[in-house]
């Protein structure tokens, strides 16, 4: 049985969003890894900016640069959060930056990035 590339793309995309933050948390915040992982998974809420788009979901649209929380300026802000001396805010930062990386990878896999 052959698996279509779209299914592979979605498996990669959602496992990167939902599973990799637990790996990052274990590596970066050994003491608070469970809380850090949940914080990073919670950064999926940045996808609420998709509600402003019409249509809300378009499988042929790259989120990077299109939605407000997926822009270069947002990415710069997320990088700035790394300077905040709190592991919780750093977990938010890493979660948001990983979210952008994951969406960029999805754009590449979908042939949506020039």
PDB file of N, CA, C and O in Angstrom, residues 3-60:
ATOM      1  N   UNK A   3       1.566   5.233   0.519  1.00  0.00           N
ATOM      2  CA  UNK A   3       1.069   6.368   1.287  1.00  0.00           C
ATOM      3  C   UNK A   3       1.249   7.626   0.445  1.00  0.00           C
ATOM      4  O   UNK A   3       2.326   7.885  -0.070  1.00  0.00           O
ATOM      5  N   UNK A   4       0.188   8.398   0.306  1.00  0.00           N
ATOM      6  CA  UNK A   4       0.293   9.609  -0.509  1.00  0.00           C
ATOM      7  C   UNK A   4       1.175  10.642   0.173  1.00  0.00           C
ATOM      8  O   UNK A   4       1.320  10.658   1.393  1.00  0.00           O
ATOM      9  N   UNK A   5       1.759  11.515  -0.603  1.00  0.00           N
ATOM     10  CA  UNK A   5       2.651  12.539  -0.058  1.00  0.00           C
ATOM     11  C   UNK A   5       1.901  13.534   0.831  1.00  0.00           C
ATOM     12  O   UNK A   5       2.479  14.079   1.769  1.00  0.00           O
ATOM     13  N   UNK A   6       0.616  13.749   0.569  1.00  0.00           N
ATOM     14  CA  UNK A   6      -0.163  14.647   1.419  1.00  0.00           C
ATOM     15  C   UNK A   6      -0.327  14.090   2.826  1.00  0.00           C
ATOM     16  O   UNK A   6      -0.230  14.821   3.804  1.00  0.00           O
ATOM     17  N   UNK A   7      -0.554  12.789   2.931  1.00  0.00           N
ATOM     18  CA  UNK A   7      -0.679  12.175   4.251  1.00  0.00           C
ATOM     19  C   UNK A   7       0.648  12.270   4.987  1.00  0.00           C
ATOM     20  O   UNK A   7       0.690  12.631   6.172  1.00  0.00           O
ATOM     21  N   UNK A   8       1.745  11.987   4.299  1.00  0.00           N
ATOM     22  CA  UNK A   8       3.086  12.107   4.883  1.00  0.00           C
ATOM     23  C   UNK A   8       3.332  13.539   5.354  1.00  0.00           C
ATOM     24  O   UNK A   8       3.823  13.760   6.462  1.00  0.00           O
ATOM     25  N   UNK A   9       2.959  14.490   4.522  1.00  0.00           N
ATOM     26  CA  UNK A   9       3.135  15.915   4.859  1.00  0.00           C
ATOM     27  C   UNK A   9       2.362  16.259   6.135  1.00  0.00           C
ATOM     28  O   UNK A   9       2.882  16.928   7.020  1.00  0.00           O
ATOM     29  N   UNK A  10       1.126  15.799   6.259  1.00  0.00           N
ATOM     30  CA  UNK A  10       0.310  16.108   7.438  1.00  0.00           C
ATOM     31  C   UNK A  10       0.835  15.404   8.691  1.00  0.00           C
ATOM     32  O   UNK A  10       0.810  15.980   9.780  1.00  0.00           O
ATOM     33  N   UNK A  11       1.305  14.185   8.541  1.00  0.00           N
ATOM     34  CA  UNK A  11       1.881  13.473   9.686  1.00  0.00           C
ATOM     35  C   UNK A  11       3.109  14.217  10.200  1.00  0.00           C
ATOM     36  O   UNK A  11       3.266  14.435  11.406  1.00  0.00           O
ATOM     37  N   UNK A  12       3.973  14.619   9.282  1.00  0.00           N
ATOM     38  CA  UNK A  12       5.170  15.389   9.666  1.00  0.00           C
ATOM     39  C   UNK A  12       4.749  16.687  10.339  1.00  0.00           C
ATOM     40  O   UNK A  12       5.235  17.028  11.429  1.00  0.00           O
ATOM     41  N   UNK A  13       3.850  17.417   9.712  1.00  0.00           N
ATOM     42  CA  UNK A  13       3.439  18.733  10.211  1.00  0.00           C
ATOM     43  C   UNK A  13       2.887  18.652  11.638  1.00  0.00           C
ATOM     44  O   UNK A  13       3.332  19.359  12.536  1.00  0.00           O
ATOM     45  N   UNK A  14       1.920  17.790  11.844  1.00  0.00           N
ATOM     46  CA  UNK A  14       1.271  17.754  13.162  1.00  0.00           C
ATOM     47  C   UNK A  14       2.119  17.066  14.227  1.00  0.00           C
ATOM     48  O   UNK A  14       2.053  17.430  15.397  1.00  0.00           O
ATOM     49  N   UNK A  15       2.939  16.096  13.848  1.00  0.00           N
ATOM     50  CA  UNK A  15       3.823  15.510  14.859  1.00  0.00           C
ATOM     51  C   UNK A  15       4.907  16.505  15.250  1.00  0.00           C
ATOM     52  O   UNK A  15       5.313  16.546  16.421  1.00  0.00           O
ATOM     53  N   UNK A  16       5.368  17.327  14.315  1.00  0.00           N
ATOM     54  CA  UNK A  16       6.325  18.379  14.670  1.00  0.00           C
ATOM     55  C   UNK A  16       5.685  19.378  15.623  1.00  0.00           C
ATOM     56  O   UNK A  16       6.321  19.861  16.543  1.00  0.00           O
ATOM     57  N   UNK A  17       4.420  19.715  15.394  1.00  0.00           N
ATOM     58  CA  UNK A  17       3.726  20.662  16.281  1.00  0.00           C
ATOM     59  C   UNK A  17       3.460  20.064  17.660  1.00  0.00           C
ATOM     60  O   UNK A  17       3.582  20.767  18.661  1.00  0.00           O
ATOM     61  N   UNK A  18       3.087  18.797  17.713  1.00  0.00           N
ATOM     62  CA  UNK A  18       2.584  18.229  18.968  1.00  0.00           C
ATOM     63  C   UNK A  18       3.563  17.330  19.719  1.00  0.00           C
ATOM     64  O   UNK A  18       3.419  17.172  20.932  1.00  0.00           O
ATOM     65  N   UNK A  19       4.548  16.746  19.049  1.00  0.00           N
ATOM     66  CA  UNK A  19       5.464  15.829  19.717  1.00  0.00           C
ATOM     67  C   UNK A  19       6.856  16.410  19.958  1.00  0.00           C
ATOM     68  O   UNK A  19       7.436  16.201  21.028  1.00  0.00           O
ATOM     69  N   UNK A  20       7.399  17.114  18.990  1.00  0.00           N
ATOM     70  CA  UNK A  20       8.757  17.650  19.121  1.00  0.00           C
ATOM     71  C   UNK A  20       8.893  18.610  20.312  1.00  0.00           C
ATOM     72  O   UNK A  20       9.938  18.602  20.967  1.00  0.00           O
ATOM     73  N   UNK A  21       7.876  19.411  20.658  1.00  0.00           N
ATOM     74  CA  UNK A  21       8.023  20.249  21.858  1.00  0.00           C
ATOM     75  C   UNK A  21       8.357  19.445  23.124  1.00  0.00           C
ATOM     76  O   UNK A  21       9.078  19.945  23.996  1.00  0.00           O
ATOM     77  N   UNK A  22       7.898  18.216  23.224  1.00  0.00           N
ATOM     78  CA  UNK A  22       8.240  17.389  24.383  1.00  0.00           C
ATOM     79  C   UNK A  22       9.726  17.035  24.371  1.00  0.00           C
ATOM     80  O   UNK A  22      10.379  17.012  25.412  1.00  0.00           O
ATOM     81  N   UNK A  23      10.282  16.790  23.196  1.00  0.00           N
ATOM     82  CA  UNK A  23      11.715  16.532  23.071  1.00  0.00           C
ATOM     83  C   UNK A  23      12.512  17.778  23.464  1.00  0.00           C
ATOM     84  O   UNK A  23      13.476  17.695  24.233  1.00  0.00           O
ATOM     85  N   UNK A  24      12.115  18.929  22.925  1.00  0.00           N
ATOM     86  CA  UNK A  24      12.791  20.182  23.284  1.00  0.00           C
ATOM     87  C   UNK A  24      12.728  20.420  24.788  1.00  0.00           C
ATOM     88  O   UNK A  24      13.716  20.829  25.401  1.00  0.00           O
ATOM     89  N   UNK A  25      11.577  20.179  25.380  1.00  0.00           N
ATOM     90  CA  UNK A  25      11.411  20.409  26.816  1.00  0.00           C
ATOM     91  C   UNK A  25      12.340  19.511  27.622  1.00  0.00           C
ATOM     92  O   UNK A  25      12.967  19.964  28.586  1.00  0.00           O
ATOM     93  N   UNK A  26      12.442  18.251  27.233  1.00  0.00           N
ATOM     94  CA  UNK A  26      13.336  17.318  27.931  1.00  0.00           C
ATOM     95  C   UNK A  26      14.793  17.769  27.822  1.00  0.00           C
ATOM     96  O   UNK A  26      15.563  17.636  28.764  1.00  0.00           O
ATOM     97  N   UNK A  27      15.161  18.295  26.663  1.00  0.00           N
ATOM     98  CA  UNK A  27      16.539  18.729  26.447  1.00  0.00           C
ATOM     99  C   UNK A  27      16.862  20.055  27.129  1.00  0.00           C
ATOM    100  O   UNK A  27      17.964  20.239  27.641  1.00  0.00           O
ATOM    101  N   UNK A  28      15.916  20.988  27.125  1.00  0.00           N
ATOM    102  CA  UNK A  28      16.197  22.346  27.586  1.00  0.00           C
ATOM    103  C   UNK A  28      15.783  22.632  29.022  1.00  0.00           C
ATOM    104  O   UNK A  28      16.395  23.467  29.685  1.00  0.00           O
ATOM    105  N   UNK A  29      14.723  21.983  29.498  1.00  0.00           N
ATOM    106  CA  UNK A  29      14.198  22.273  30.831  1.00  0.00           C
ATOM    107  C   UNK A  29      13.953  20.968  31.589  1.00  0.00           C
ATOM    108  O   UNK A  29      12.802  20.580  31.830  1.00  0.00           O
ATOM    109  N   UNK A  30      15.023  20.310  31.959  1.00  0.00           N
ATOM    110  CA  UNK A  30      14.902  18.999  32.609  1.00  0.00           C
ATOM    111  C   UNK A  30      14.049  19.044  33.868  1.00  0.00           C
ATOM    112  O   UNK A  30      13.241  18.158  34.115  1.00  0.00           O
ATOM    113  N   UNK A  31      14.189  20.112  34.650  1.00  0.00           N
ATOM    114  CA  UNK A  31      13.452  20.220  35.909  1.00  0.00           C
ATOM    115  C   UNK A  31      11.955  20.453  35.683  1.00  0.00           C
ATOM    116  O   UNK A  31      11.112  19.907  36.399  1.00  0.00           O
ATOM    117  N   UNK A  32      11.628  21.270  34.709  1.00  0.00           N
ATOM    118  CA  UNK A  32      10.233  21.641  34.438  1.00  0.00           C
ATOM    119  C   UNK A  32       9.790  21.179  33.052  1.00  0.00           C
ATOM    120  O   UNK A  32       8.992  21.854  32.415  1.00  0.00           O
ATOM    121  N   UNK A  33      10.286  20.037  32.611  1.00  0.00           N
ATOM    122  CA  UNK A  33      10.068  19.653  31.220  1.00  0.00           C
ATOM    123  C   UNK A  33       8.596  19.482  30.874  1.00  0.00           C
ATOM    124  O   UNK A  33       8.173  19.841  29.778  1.00  0.00           O
ATOM    125  N   UNK A  34       7.801  18.945  31.776  1.00  0.00           N
ATOM    126  CA  UNK A  34       6.384  18.699  31.485  1.00  0.00           C
ATOM    127  C   UNK A  34       5.647  20.020  31.279  1.00  0.00           C
ATOM    128  O   UNK A  34       4.902  20.181  30.308  1.00  0.00           O
ATOM    129  N   UNK A  35       5.873  20.989  32.185  1.00  0.00           N
ATOM    130  CA  UNK A  35       5.228  22.297  32.052  1.00  0.00           C
ATOM    131  C   UNK A  35       5.726  23.018  30.803  1.00  0.00           C
ATOM    132  O   UNK A  35       4.937  23.635  30.081  1.00  0.00           O
ATOM    133  N   UNK A  36       7.021  22.939  30.559  1.00  0.00           N
ATOM    134  CA  UNK A  36       7.584  23.591  29.373  1.00  0.00           C
ATOM    135  C   UNK A  36       6.990  22.998  28.093  1.00  0.00           C
ATOM    136  O   UNK A  36       6.674  23.734  27.150  1.00  0.00           O
ATOM    137  N   UNK A  37       6.830  21.689  28.068  1.00  0.00           N
ATOM    138  CA  UNK A  37       6.248  21.044  26.886  1.00  0.00           C
ATOM    139  C   UNK A  37       4.813  21.509  26.666  1.00  0.00           C
ATOM    140  O   UNK A  37       4.420  21.819  25.531  1.00  0.00           O
ATOM    141  N   UNK A  38       4.038  21.584  27.731  1.00  0.00           N
ATOM    142  CA  UNK A  38       2.654  22.050  27.595  1.00  0.00           C
ATOM    143  C   UNK A  38       2.595  23.504  27.149  1.00  0.00           C
ATOM    144  O   UNK A  38       1.733  23.872  26.346  1.00  0.00           O
ATOM    145  N   UNK A  39       3.514  24.331  27.655  1.00  0.00           N
ATOM    146  CA  UNK A  39       3.572  25.732  27.211  1.00  0.00           C
ATOM    147  C   UNK A  39       3.871  25.788  25.723  1.00  0.00           C
ATOM    148  O   UNK A  39       3.225  26.530  24.971  1.00  0.00           O
ATOM    149  N   UNK A  40       4.844  24.992  25.279  1.00  0.00           N
ATOM    150  CA  UNK A  40       5.202  25.018  23.855  1.00  0.00           C
ATOM    151  C   UNK A  40       4.071  24.493  22.974  1.00  0.00           C
ATOM    152  O   UNK A  40       3.826  25.037  21.900  1.00  0.00           O
ATOM    153  N   UNK A  41       3.381  23.471  23.424  1.00  0.00           N
ATOM    154  CA  UNK A  41       2.231  22.970  22.650  1.00  0.00           C
ATOM    155  C   UNK A  41       1.139  24.038  22.623  1.00  0.00           C
ATOM    156  O   UNK A  41       0.460  24.220  21.607  1.00  0.00           O
ATOM    157  N   UNK A  42       1.001  24.786  23.724  1.00  0.00           N
ATOM    158  CA  UNK A  42      -0.019  25.846  23.784  1.00  0.00           C
ATOM    159  C   UNK A  42       0.261  26.968  22.790  1.00  0.00           C
ATOM    160  O   UNK A  42      -0.666  27.705  22.420  1.00  0.00           O
ATOM    161  N   UNK A  43       1.489  27.080  22.324  1.00  0.00           N
ATOM    162  CA  UNK A  43       1.769  28.124  21.329  1.00  0.00           C
ATOM    163  C   UNK A  43       1.079  27.835  19.999  1.00  0.00           C
ATOM    164  O   UNK A  43       1.080  28.687  19.110  1.00  0.00           O
ATOM    165  N   UNK A  44       0.447  26.674  19.899  1.00  0.00           N
ATOM    166  CA  UNK A  44      -0.390  26.397  18.721  1.00  0.00           C
ATOM    167  C   UNK A  44      -1.529  27.409  18.629  1.00  0.00           C
ATOM    168  O   UNK A  44      -2.110  27.601  17.564  1.00  0.00           O
ATOM    169  N   UNK A  45      -1.822  28.065  19.742  1.00  0.00           N
ATOM    170  CA  UNK A  45      -2.876  29.090  19.738  1.00  0.00           C
ATOM    171  C   UNK A  45      -2.553  30.237  18.784  1.00  0.00           C
ATOM    172  O   UNK A  45      -3.452  30.976  18.398  1.00  0.00           O
ATOM    173  N   UNK A  46      -1.285  30.361  18.401  1.00  0.00           N
ATOM    174  CA  UNK A  46      -0.968  31.414  17.439  1.00  0.00           C
ATOM    175  C   UNK A  46      -1.665  31.173  16.103  1.00  0.00           C
ATOM    176  O   UNK A  46      -1.798  32.089  15.294  1.00  0.00           O
ATOM    177  N   UNK A  47      -2.167  29.976  15.893  1.00  0.00           N
ATOM    178  CA  UNK A  47      -2.925  29.686  14.673  1.00  0.00           C
ATOM    179  C   UNK A  47      -4.307  30.316  14.679  1.00  0.00           C
ATOM    180  O   UNK A  47      -5.021  30.252  13.672  1.00  0.00           O
ATOM    181  N   UNK A  48      -4.690  30.951  15.787  1.00  0.00           N
ATOM    182  CA  UNK A  48      -5.969  31.667  15.804  1.00  0.00           C
ATOM    183  C   UNK A  48      -5.989  32.797  14.779  1.00  0.00           C
ATOM    184  O   UNK A  48      -7.053  33.233  14.353  1.00  0.00           O
ATOM    185  N   UNK A  49      -4.784  33.258  14.361  1.00  0.00           N
ATOM    186  CA  UNK A  49      -4.756  34.304  13.339  1.00  0.00           C
ATOM    187  C   UNK A  49      -5.275  33.805  11.996  1.00  0.00           C
ATOM    188  O   UNK A  49      -5.606  34.593  11.117  1.00  0.00           O
ATOM    189  N   UNK A  50      -5.412  32.506  11.839  1.00  0.00           N
ATOM    190  CA  UNK A  50      -5.990  31.944  10.608  1.00  0.00           C
ATOM    191  C   UNK A  50      -7.469  32.319  10.482  1.00  0.00           C
ATOM    192  O   UNK A  50      -8.010  32.308   9.383  1.00  0.00           O
ATOM    193  N   UNK A  51      -8.097  32.638  11.610  1.00  0.00           N
ATOM    194  CA  UNK A  51      -9.516  32.999  11.579  1.00  0.00           C
ATOM    195  C   UNK A  51      -9.767  34.295  10.819  1.00  0.00           C
ATOM    196  O   UNK A  51     -10.896  34.572  10.412  1.00  0.00           O
ATOM    197  N   UNK A  52      -8.714  35.103  10.628  1.00  0.00           N
ATOM    198  CA  UNK A  52      -8.856  36.360   9.882  1.00  0.00           C
ATOM    199  C   UNK A  52      -8.826  36.150   8.376  1.00  0.00           C
ATOM    200  O   UNK A  52      -9.151  37.056   7.623  1.00  0.00           O
ATOM    201  N   UNK A  53      -8.392  34.977   7.946  1.00  0.00           N
ATOM    202  CA  UNK A  53      -8.227  34.723   6.514  1.00  0.00           C
ATOM    203  C   UNK A  53      -9.534  34.246   5.890  1.00  0.00           C
ATOM    204  O   UNK A  53     -10.414  33.725   6.567  1.00  0.00           O
ATOM    205  N   UNK A  54      -9.629  34.436   4.603  1.00  0.00           N
ATOM    206  CA  UNK A  54     -10.776  33.948   3.855  1.00  0.00           C
ATOM    207  C   UNK A  54     -10.260  33.219   2.611  1.00  0.00           C
ATOM    208  O   UNK A  54      -9.693  33.868   1.735  1.00  0.00           O
ATOM    209  N   UNK A  55     -10.395  31.919   2.535  1.00  0.00           N
ATOM    210  CA  UNK A  55     -11.012  31.026   3.505  1.00  0.00           C
ATOM    211  C   UNK A  55     -10.105  30.820   4.717  1.00  0.00           C
ATOM    212  O   UNK A  55      -8.900  31.047   4.649  1.00  0.00           O
ATOM    213  N   UNK A  56     -10.696  30.371   5.810  1.00  0.00           N
ATOM    214  CA  UNK A  56      -9.936  30.159   7.046  1.00  0.00           C
ATOM    215  C   UNK A  56      -8.826  29.141   6.819  1.00  0.00           C
ATOM    216  O   UNK A  56      -7.699  29.341   7.242  1.00  0.00           O
ATOM    217  N   UNK A  57      -9.134  28.040   6.148  1.00  0.00           N
ATOM    218  CA  UNK A  57      -8.131  27.017   5.857  1.00  0.00           C
ATOM    219  C   UNK A  57      -8.009  26.851   4.356  1.00  0.00           C
ATOM    220  O   UNK A  57      -9.001  26.649   3.659  1.00  0.00           O
ATOM    221  N   UNK A  58      -6.797  26.956   3.871  1.00  0.00           N
ATOM    222  CA  UNK A  58      -6.516  26.720   2.461  1.00  0.00           C
ATOM    223  C   UNK A  58      -5.260  25.849   2.399  1.00  0.00           C
ATOM    224  O   UNK A  58      -4.174  26.312   2.750  1.00  0.00           O
ATOM    225  N   UNK A  59      -5.397  24.593   1.995  1.00  0.00           N
ATOM    226  CA  UNK A  59      -4.240  23.697   1.978  1.00  0.00           C
ATOM    227  C   UNK A  59      -3.155  24.133   0.995  1.00  0.00           C
ATOM    228  O   UNK A  59      -2.028  23.665   1.075  1.00  0.00           O
ATOM    229  N   UNK A  60      -3.490  25.051   0.096  1.00  0.00           N
ATOM    230  CA  UNK A  60      -2.524  25.530  -0.888  1.00  0.00           C
ATOM    231  C   UNK A  60      -2.002  26.925  -0.568  1.00  0.00           C
ATOM    232  O   UNK A  60      -1.524  27.631  -1.450  1.00  0.00           O
TER     233      UNK A  60
END
